[in-house]
Coordinates of C-alpha atoms in Angstrom, one line a residue:
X12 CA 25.4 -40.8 -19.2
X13 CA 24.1 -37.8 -21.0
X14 CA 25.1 -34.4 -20.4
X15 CA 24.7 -30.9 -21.6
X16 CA 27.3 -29.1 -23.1
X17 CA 26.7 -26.1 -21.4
X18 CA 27.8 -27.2 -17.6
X19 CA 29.9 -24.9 -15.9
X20 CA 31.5 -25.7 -12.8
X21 CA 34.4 -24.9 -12.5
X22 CA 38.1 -25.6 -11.4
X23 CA 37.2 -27.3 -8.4
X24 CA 34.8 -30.0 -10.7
X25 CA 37.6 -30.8 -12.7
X26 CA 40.0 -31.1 -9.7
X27 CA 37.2 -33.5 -8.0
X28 CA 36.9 -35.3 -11.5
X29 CA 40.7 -35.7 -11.8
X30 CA 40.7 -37.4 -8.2
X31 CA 37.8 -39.8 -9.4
X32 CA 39.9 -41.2 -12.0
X33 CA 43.1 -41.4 -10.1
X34 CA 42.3 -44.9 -9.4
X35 CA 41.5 -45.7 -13.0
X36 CA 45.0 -44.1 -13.5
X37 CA 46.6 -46.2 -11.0
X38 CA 44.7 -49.2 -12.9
X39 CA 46.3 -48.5 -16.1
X40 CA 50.0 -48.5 -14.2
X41 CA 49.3 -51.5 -13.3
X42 CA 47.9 -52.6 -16.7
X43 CA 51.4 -51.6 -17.9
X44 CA 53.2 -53.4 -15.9
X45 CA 51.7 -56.4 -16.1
X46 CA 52.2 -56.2 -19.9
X47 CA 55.8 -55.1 -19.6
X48 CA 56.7 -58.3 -17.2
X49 CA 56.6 -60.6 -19.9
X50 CA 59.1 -58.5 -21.4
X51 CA 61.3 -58.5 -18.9
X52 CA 60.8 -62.2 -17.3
X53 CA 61.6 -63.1 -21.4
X54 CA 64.8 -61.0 -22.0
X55 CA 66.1 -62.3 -18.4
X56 CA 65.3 -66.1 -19.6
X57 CA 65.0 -67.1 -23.2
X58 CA 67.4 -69.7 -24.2
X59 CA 69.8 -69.0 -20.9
X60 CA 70.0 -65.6 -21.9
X61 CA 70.1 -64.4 -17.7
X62 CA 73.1 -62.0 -16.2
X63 CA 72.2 -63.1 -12.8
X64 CA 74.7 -65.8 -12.0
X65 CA 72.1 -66.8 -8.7
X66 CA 69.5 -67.3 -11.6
X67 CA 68.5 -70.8 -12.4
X68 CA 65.3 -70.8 -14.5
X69 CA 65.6 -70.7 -18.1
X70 CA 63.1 -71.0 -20.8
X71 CA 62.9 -71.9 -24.9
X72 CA 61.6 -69.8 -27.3
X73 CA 58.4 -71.7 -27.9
X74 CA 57.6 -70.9 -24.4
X75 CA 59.1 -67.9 -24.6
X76 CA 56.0 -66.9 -27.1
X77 CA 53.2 -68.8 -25.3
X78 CA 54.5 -67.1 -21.9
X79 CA 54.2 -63.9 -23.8
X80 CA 51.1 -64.1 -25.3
X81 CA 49.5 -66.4 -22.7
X82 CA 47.9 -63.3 -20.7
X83 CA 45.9 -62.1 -24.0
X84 CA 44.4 -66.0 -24.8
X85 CA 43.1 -65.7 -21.4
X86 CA 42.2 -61.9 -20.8
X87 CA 38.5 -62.2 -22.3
X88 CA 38.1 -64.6 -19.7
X89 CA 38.6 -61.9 -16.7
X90 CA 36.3 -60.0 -19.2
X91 CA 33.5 -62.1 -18.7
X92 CA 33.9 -62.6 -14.8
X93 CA 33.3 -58.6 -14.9
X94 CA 30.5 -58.9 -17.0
X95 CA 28.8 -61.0 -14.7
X96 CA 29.6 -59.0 -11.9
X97 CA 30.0 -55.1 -12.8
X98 CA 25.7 -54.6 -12.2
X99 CA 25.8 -56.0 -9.3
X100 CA 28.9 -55.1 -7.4
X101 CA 29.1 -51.5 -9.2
X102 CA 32.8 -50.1 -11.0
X103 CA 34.0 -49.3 -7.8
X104 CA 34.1 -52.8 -6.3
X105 CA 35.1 -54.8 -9.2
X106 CA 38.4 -52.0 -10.3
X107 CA 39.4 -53.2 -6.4
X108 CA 38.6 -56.4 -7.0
X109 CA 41.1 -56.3 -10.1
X110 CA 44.2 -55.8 -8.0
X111 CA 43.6 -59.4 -6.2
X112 CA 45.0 -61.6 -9.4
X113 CA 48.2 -58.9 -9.6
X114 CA 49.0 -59.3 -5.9
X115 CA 49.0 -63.0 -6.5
X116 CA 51.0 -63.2 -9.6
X117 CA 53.6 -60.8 -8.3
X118 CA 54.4 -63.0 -5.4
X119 CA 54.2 -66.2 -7.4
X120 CA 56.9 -65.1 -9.9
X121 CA 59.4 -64.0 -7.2
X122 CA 59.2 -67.8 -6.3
X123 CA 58.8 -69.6 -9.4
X124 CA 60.8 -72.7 -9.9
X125 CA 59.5 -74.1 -13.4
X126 CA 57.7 -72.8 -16.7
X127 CA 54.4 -73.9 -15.5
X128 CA 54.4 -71.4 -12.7
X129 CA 55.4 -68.9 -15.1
X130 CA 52.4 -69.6 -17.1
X131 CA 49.8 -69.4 -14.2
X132 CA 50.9 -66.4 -13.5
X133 CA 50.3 -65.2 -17.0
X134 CA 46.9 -66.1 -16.6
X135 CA 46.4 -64.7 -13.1
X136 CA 47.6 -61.4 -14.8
X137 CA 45.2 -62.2 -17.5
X138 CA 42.4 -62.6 -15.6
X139 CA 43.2 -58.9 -13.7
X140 CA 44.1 -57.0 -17.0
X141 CA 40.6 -58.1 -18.3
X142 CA 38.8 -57.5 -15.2
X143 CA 39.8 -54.1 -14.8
X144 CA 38.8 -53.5 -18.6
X145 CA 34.8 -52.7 -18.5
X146 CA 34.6 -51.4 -15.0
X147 CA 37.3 -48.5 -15.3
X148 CA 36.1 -47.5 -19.1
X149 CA 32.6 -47.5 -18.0
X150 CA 33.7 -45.8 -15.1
X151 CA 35.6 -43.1 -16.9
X152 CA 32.8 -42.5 -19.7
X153 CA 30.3 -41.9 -17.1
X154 CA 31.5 -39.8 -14.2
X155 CA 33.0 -37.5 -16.7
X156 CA 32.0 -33.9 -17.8
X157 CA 31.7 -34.0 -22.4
X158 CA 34.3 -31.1 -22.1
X159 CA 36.9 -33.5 -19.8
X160 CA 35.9 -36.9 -20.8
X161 CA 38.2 -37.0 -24.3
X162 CA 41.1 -35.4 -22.4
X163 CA 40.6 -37.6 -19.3
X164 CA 40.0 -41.0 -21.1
X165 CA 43.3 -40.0 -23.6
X166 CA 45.6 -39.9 -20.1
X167 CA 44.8 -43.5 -19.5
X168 CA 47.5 -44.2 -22.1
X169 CA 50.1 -42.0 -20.3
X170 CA 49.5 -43.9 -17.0
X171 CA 50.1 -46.9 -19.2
X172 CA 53.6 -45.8 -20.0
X173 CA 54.0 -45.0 -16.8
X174 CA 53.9 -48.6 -15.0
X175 CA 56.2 -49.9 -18.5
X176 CA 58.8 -47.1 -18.0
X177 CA 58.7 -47.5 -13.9
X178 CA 59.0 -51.2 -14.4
X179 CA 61.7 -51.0 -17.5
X180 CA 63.9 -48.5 -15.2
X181 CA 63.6 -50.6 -12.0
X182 CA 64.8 -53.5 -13.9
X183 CA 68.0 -51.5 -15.8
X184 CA 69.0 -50.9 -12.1
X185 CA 68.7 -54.0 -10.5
X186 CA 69.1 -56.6 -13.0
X187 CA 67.4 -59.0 -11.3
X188 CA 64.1 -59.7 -12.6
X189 CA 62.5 -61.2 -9.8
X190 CA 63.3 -58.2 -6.9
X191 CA 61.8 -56.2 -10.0
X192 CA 58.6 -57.8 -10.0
X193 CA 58.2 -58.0 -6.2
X194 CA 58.9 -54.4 -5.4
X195 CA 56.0 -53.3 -7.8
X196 CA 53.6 -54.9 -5.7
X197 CA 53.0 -51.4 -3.5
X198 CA 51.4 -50.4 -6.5
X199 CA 48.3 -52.6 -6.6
X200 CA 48.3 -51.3 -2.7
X201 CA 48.3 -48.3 -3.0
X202 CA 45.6 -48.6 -5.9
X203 CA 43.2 -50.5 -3.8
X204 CA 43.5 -47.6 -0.8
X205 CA 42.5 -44.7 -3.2
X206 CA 40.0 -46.6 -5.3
X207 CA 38.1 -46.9 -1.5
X208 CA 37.9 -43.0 -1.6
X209 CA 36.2 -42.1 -4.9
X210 CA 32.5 -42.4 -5.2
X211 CA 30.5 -44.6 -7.0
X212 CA 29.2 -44.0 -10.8
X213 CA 25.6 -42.2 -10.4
X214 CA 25.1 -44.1 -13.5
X215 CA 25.2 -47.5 -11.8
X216 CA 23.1 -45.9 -8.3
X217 CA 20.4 -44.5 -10.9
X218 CA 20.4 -48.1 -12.2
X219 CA 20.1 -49.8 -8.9
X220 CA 17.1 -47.0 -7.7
X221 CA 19.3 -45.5 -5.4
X222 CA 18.8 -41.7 -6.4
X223 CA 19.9 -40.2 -3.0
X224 CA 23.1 -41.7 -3.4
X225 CA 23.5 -40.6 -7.2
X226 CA 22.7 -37.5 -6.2
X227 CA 25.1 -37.1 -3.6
X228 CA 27.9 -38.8 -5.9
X229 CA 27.2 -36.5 -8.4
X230 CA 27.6 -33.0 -6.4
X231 CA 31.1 -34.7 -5.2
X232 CA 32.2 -35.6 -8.5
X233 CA 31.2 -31.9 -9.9
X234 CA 33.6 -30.3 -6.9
X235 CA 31.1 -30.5 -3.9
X236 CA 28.7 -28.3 -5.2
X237 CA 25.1 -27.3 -3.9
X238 CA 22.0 -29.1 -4.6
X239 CA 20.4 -26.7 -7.2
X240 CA 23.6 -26.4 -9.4
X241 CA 23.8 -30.1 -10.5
X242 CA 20.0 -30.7 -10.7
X243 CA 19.6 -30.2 -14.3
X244 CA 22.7 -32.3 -15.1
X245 CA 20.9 -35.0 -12.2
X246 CA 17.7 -34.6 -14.6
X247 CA 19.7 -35.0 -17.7
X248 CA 20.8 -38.3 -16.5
X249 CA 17.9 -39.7 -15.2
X250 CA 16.5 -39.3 -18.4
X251 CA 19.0 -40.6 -20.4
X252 CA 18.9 -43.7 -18.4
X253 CA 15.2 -44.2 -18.4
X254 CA 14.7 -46.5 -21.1
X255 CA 17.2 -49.1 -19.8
X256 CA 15.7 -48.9 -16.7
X257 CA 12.0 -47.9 -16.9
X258 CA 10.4 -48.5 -20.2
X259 CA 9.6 -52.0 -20.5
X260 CA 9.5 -52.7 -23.9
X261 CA 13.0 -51.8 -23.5
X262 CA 13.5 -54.4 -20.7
X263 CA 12.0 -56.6 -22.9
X264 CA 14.5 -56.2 -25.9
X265 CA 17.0 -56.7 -23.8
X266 CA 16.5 -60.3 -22.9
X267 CA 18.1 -61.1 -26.4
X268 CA 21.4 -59.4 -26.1
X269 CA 22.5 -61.1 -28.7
X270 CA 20.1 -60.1 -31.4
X271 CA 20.0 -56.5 -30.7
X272 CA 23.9 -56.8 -31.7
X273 CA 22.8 -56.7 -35.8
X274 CA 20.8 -53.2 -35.0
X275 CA 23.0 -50.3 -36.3
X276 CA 23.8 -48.5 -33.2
X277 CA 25.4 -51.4 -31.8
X278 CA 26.6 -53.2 -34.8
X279 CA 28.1 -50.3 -36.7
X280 CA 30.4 -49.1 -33.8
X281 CA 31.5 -52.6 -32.8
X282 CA 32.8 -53.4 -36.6
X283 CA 34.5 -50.1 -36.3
X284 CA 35.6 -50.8 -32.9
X285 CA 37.4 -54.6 -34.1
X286 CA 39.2 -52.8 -37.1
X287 CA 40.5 -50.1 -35.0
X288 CA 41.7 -52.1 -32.6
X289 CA 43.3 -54.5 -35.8
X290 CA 45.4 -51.6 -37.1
X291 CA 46.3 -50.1 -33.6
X292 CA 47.9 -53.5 -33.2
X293 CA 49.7 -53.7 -36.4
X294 CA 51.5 -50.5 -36.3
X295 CA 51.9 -49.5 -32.3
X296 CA 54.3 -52.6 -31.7
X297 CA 52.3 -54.2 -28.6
X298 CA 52.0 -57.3 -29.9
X299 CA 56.1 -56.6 -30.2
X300 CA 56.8 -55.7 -26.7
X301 CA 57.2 -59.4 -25.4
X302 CA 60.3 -59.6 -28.0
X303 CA 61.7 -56.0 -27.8
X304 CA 65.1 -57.5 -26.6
X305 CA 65.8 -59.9 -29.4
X306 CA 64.5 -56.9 -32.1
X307 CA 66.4 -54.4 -31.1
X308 CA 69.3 -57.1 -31.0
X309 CA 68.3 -57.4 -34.5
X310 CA 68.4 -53.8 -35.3
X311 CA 71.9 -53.8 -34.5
X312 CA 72.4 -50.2 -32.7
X313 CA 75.2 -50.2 -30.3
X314 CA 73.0 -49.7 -27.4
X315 CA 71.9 -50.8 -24.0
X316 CA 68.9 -52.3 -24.8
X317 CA 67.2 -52.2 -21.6
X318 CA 67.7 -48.8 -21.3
X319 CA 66.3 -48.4 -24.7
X320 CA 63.3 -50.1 -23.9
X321 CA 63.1 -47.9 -21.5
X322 CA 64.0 -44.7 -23.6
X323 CA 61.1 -46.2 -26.2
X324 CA 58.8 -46.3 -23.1
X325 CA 59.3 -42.8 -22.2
X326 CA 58.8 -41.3 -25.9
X327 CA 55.4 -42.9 -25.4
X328 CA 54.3 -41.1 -22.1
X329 CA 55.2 -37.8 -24.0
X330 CA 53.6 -38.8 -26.9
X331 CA 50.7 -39.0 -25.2
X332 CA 50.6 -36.1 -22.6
X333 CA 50.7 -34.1 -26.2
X334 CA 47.9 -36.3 -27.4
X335 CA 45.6 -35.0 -24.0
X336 CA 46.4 -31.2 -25.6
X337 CA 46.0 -32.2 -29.6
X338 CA 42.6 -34.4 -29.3
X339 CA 40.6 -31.5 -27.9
X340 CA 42.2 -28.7 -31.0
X341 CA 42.9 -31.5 -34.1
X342 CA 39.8 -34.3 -33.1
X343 CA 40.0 -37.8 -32.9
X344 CA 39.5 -38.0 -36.7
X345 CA 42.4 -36.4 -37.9
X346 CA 44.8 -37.8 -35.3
X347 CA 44.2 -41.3 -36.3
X348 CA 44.6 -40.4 -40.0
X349 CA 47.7 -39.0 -39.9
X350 CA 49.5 -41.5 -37.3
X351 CA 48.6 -44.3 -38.9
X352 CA 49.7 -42.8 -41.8
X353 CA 53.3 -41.8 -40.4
X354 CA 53.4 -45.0 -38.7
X355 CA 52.5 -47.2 -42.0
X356 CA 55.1 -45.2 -43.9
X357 CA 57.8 -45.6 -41.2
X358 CA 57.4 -49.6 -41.3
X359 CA 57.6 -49.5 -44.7
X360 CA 60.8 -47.9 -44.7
X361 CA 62.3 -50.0 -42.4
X362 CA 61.7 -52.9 -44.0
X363 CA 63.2 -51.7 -47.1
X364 CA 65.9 -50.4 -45.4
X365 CA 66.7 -53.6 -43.5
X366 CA 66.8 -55.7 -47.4
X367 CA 68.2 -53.4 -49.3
X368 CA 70.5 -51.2 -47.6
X369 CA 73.1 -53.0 -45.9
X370 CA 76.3 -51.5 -47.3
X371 CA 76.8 -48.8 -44.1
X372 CA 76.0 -50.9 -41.5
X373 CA 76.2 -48.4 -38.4
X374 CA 74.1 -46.1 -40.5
X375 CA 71.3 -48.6 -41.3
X376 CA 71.2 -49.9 -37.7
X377 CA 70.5 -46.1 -36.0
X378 CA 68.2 -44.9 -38.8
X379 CA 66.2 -48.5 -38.3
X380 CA 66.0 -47.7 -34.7
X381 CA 65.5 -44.4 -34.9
X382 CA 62.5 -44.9 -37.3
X383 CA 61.0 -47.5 -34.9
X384 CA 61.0 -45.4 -31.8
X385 CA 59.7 -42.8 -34.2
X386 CA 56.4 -45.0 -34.6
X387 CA 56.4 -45.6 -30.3
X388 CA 56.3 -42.4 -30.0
X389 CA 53.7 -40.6 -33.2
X390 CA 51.2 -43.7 -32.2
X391 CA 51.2 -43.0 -28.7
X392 CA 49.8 -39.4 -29.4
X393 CA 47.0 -40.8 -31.9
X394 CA 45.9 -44.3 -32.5
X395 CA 46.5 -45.6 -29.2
X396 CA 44.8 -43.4 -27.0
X397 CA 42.1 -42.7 -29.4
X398 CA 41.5 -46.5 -29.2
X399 CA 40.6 -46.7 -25.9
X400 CA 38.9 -43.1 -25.9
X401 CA 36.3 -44.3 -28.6
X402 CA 35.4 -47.4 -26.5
X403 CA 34.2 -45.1 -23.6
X404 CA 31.9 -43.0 -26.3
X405 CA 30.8 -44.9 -29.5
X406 CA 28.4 -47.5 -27.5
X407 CA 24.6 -47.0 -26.6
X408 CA 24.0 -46.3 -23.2
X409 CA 22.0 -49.8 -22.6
X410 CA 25.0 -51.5 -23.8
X411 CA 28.1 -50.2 -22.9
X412 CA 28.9 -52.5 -20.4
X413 CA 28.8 -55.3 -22.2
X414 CA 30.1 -54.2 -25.6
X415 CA 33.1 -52.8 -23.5
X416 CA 33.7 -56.2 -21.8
X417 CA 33.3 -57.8 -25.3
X418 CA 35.1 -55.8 -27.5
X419 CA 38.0 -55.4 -25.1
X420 CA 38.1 -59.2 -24.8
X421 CA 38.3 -59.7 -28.5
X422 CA 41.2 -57.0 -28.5
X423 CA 43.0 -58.9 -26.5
X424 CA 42.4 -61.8 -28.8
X425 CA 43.4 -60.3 -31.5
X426 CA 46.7 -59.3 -29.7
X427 CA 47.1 -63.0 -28.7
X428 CA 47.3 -64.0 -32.3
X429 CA 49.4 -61.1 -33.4
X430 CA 51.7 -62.2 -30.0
X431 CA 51.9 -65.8 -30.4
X432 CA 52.9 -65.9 -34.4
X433 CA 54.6 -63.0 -34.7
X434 CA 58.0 -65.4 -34.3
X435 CA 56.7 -67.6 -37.0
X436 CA 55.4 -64.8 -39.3
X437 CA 58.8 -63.4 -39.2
X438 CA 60.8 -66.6 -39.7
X439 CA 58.1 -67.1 -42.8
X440 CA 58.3 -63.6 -45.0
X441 CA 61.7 -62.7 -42.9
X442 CA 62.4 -60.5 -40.3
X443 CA 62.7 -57.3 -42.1
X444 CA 59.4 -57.8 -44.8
X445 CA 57.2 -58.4 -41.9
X446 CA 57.6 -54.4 -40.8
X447 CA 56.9 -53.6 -45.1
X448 CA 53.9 -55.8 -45.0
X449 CA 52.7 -54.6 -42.4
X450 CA 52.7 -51.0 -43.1
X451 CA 51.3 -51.4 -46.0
X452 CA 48.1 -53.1 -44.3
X453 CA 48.1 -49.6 -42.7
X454 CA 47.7 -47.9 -45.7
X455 CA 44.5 -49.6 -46.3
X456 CA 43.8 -48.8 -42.5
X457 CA 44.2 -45.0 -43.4
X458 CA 41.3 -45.2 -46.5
X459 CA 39.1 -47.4 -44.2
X460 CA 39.2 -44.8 -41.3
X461 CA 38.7 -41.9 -44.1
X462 CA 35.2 -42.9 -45.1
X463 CA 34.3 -44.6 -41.7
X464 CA 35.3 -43.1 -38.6
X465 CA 33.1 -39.9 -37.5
X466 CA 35.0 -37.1 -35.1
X467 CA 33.5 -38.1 -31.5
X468 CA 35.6 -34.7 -30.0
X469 CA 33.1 -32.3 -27.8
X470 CA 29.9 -34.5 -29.1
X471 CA 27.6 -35.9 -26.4
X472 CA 26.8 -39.4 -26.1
X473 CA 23.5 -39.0 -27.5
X474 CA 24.8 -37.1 -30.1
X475 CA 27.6 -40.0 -31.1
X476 CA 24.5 -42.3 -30.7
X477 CA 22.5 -40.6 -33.3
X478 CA 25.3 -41.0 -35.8
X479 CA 25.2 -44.8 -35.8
X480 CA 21.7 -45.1 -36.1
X481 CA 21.5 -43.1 -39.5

């Protein structure tokens, strides 16, 4: 969708925008709780490691790791049922169609008896984690004002935090990991009543020749206002979607997908797109979180490690509710510069902490922790949110549905990898060197994103477009 900078509507459009995306909020709570069960189920069961005497299931390490990193393997695959099915059912149906696999994972776990369960479950979560994906970015890029959409899509990664800290917190009180799981099931609920009130994307009415309807959505979306006051804005988009929907030599490229992939507009912002998401994994710990228990173990700190799992969780929602405040005054640009930078330095310096300063014990272990909740935190307001901000601008109009499907299901390929071997890679160059390689691969990140990455902040989607193509 293509808009004009100059809109003005007002309090109550932003209010009405806000309520839109609650239900791609409530998606991204969900999100993180999914990816924080592994976590939890892991901690409770690796190698007997359960406090609940009633407990009975127990897991190895090895499938420890492939229950952890199961639900990225298999996340492209939920990716691809959306593809197939976000033009025809619209964002609205398929973001309540994502709940379905939750509801049915959640209930599995409270009964599972065996490892095999376990690991159906991680693919049922899969499959909803990479549903959701493409229908609530697209859905977020397009009902969106310019002046909101970088500041809306950046809170995505709060509500993130959110369902990790709400699910880390439930768990600290009732240490048992299977009430945990079951009682977050009135999330999904709640998700699929309030996604039924929002409206449809006029994008995806405009596509279907439903203009009324668009319309219509559109006044609601921009606070209920008359007919005249969004009809430039109604114009704008219509044109802006013309020549995926009208012109038919444009119809006619886009039989072959796959060969309009190695034209710059699409090509240059999906190679940026892969390495971003590369070095957002390397130095924001998520390929981590499945292991959190037995690192911070490591680290040594005489703490309550669930509650500092918690803790960590929390530094991220406030790192990025001051992210939704710097991206609109520093830019996308700067931001992912200078956390990746802090975050490459602080890995560095754990690992040379960890091999060469173990004289003071008690001293090593906090600043090692300390310096690792300091990268939760400083990537939470920058590369992480950013991440998933430029996925929602950086994509031709024509495309954006798919190249979101796609490059989120290679993200979560990439995080299988990083998920699955991070055990082995650690036992290999030892636990410590691991963090010092790694932050020096973001080093190199840093002079990448220097001469590559363009500030996306207050530009239109045209505008963004017009970059890649030169």
């Amino acid at each position: 969708m293509e808009e004009s900078k100059s809109y003005k509507y007002g309090i109550k459009s932003t209010l009405a925008q806000c309520w839109a995306v609650s239900g791609v909020w409530l998606l991204q709570i969900e999100l993180g709780m999914q990816v924080i069960t592994s976590t939890i189920v892991i901690g409770a069961l690796e190698n007997n490691a359960s406090r609940d005497e009633n407990e009975f299931l127990t897991i190895t390490s090895e499938e420890a790791s492939w229950f952890g990193s199961l639900s990225n393997l298999l996340t492209p695959l939920g990716n691809v049922l959306s593809t197939l099915l976000l033009d025809l059912l619209g964002h609205k149906k398929c973001m309540i169609l994502a709940n379905m696999p939750c509801l049915v994972a959640q209930i599995m776990l409270y009964f599972a008896t065996n490892v095999k369960i376990l690991y159906v479950c991680s693919i049922l979560m899969a499959l909803s984690i990479g549903f959701m994906s493409a229908p609530s970015l697209g859905y977020l890029g397009e009902v969106c004002e310019p002046k909101l959409r970088g500041s809306l899509s950046s809170t995505m990664t709060i509500f993130y935090y959110v369902g990790t800290i709400i699910l880390t917190m439930l768990y600290s009180v009732t240490k048992q990991w299977r009430l945990t799981v079951i009682m977050s099931m009135v999330f999904p609920i709640i998700t699929i009543i309030i996604l039924l009130t929002i409206p449809d994307s006029p994008m995806w009415l405009l596509a279907k020749g439903k203009h009324l309807k668009a319309h219509t959505n559109l006044r609601k979306l921009r606070g209920n206002v008359s007919y005249d006051k969004c009809e430039n804005e109604f114009q704008e988009m219509i044109r802006y979607n013309m020549p995926s929907n009208n012109d038919k030599s444009h119809q006619k490229e886009n039989t072959n997908t796959w060969k309009q992939f190695f034209k710059p507009a699409v090509l240059r912002p999906f190679r940026l797109m892969m390495i971003y998401f590369f070095f957002k994994n390397l130095l924001c710990g998520l390929p981590l979180v499945p292991y959190l228990v037995s690192i911070f173990n490591k680290f040594g700190a005489p703490v309550n490690v669930e509650w500092t799992i918690s803790f960590a969780m929390f530094l991220s929602i406030i790192g990025s509710l001051i992210a939704v405040f710097l991206i609109p005054k520093l830019g996308k640009r700067f931001l992912t510069l200078f956390t990746l930078s802090v975050c490459s330095v602080c890995y560095i310096i754990i690992g040379l902490i960890g091999i060469y300063w173990k004289n003071a014990q008690s001293i090593t272990s906090w600043t090692i922790l300390v310096l690792y909740l300091t990268t939760i935190f400083i990537s939470s307001t920058g590369i992480t949110p950013i991440a998933w901000t430029l996925i929602t601008e950086i994509f031709p109009v024509k495309y954006k549905n798919i190249l979101c499907n796609i490059s989120s299901a290679l993200f979560y390929v990439i995080t299988f990898f990083m998920t699955k071997y991070y055990p082995e890679f650690s036992n290999v160059v030892e636990f410590y060197n691991a963090f010092t390689i790694c932050g020096i691969f973001g080093l190199f990140g840093c002079i990448y994103f220097y001469f590559c990455l363009p500030e996306t902040e207050n530009k239109t989607l045209q505008e963004i477009t017009a970059f890649f193509k030169n």
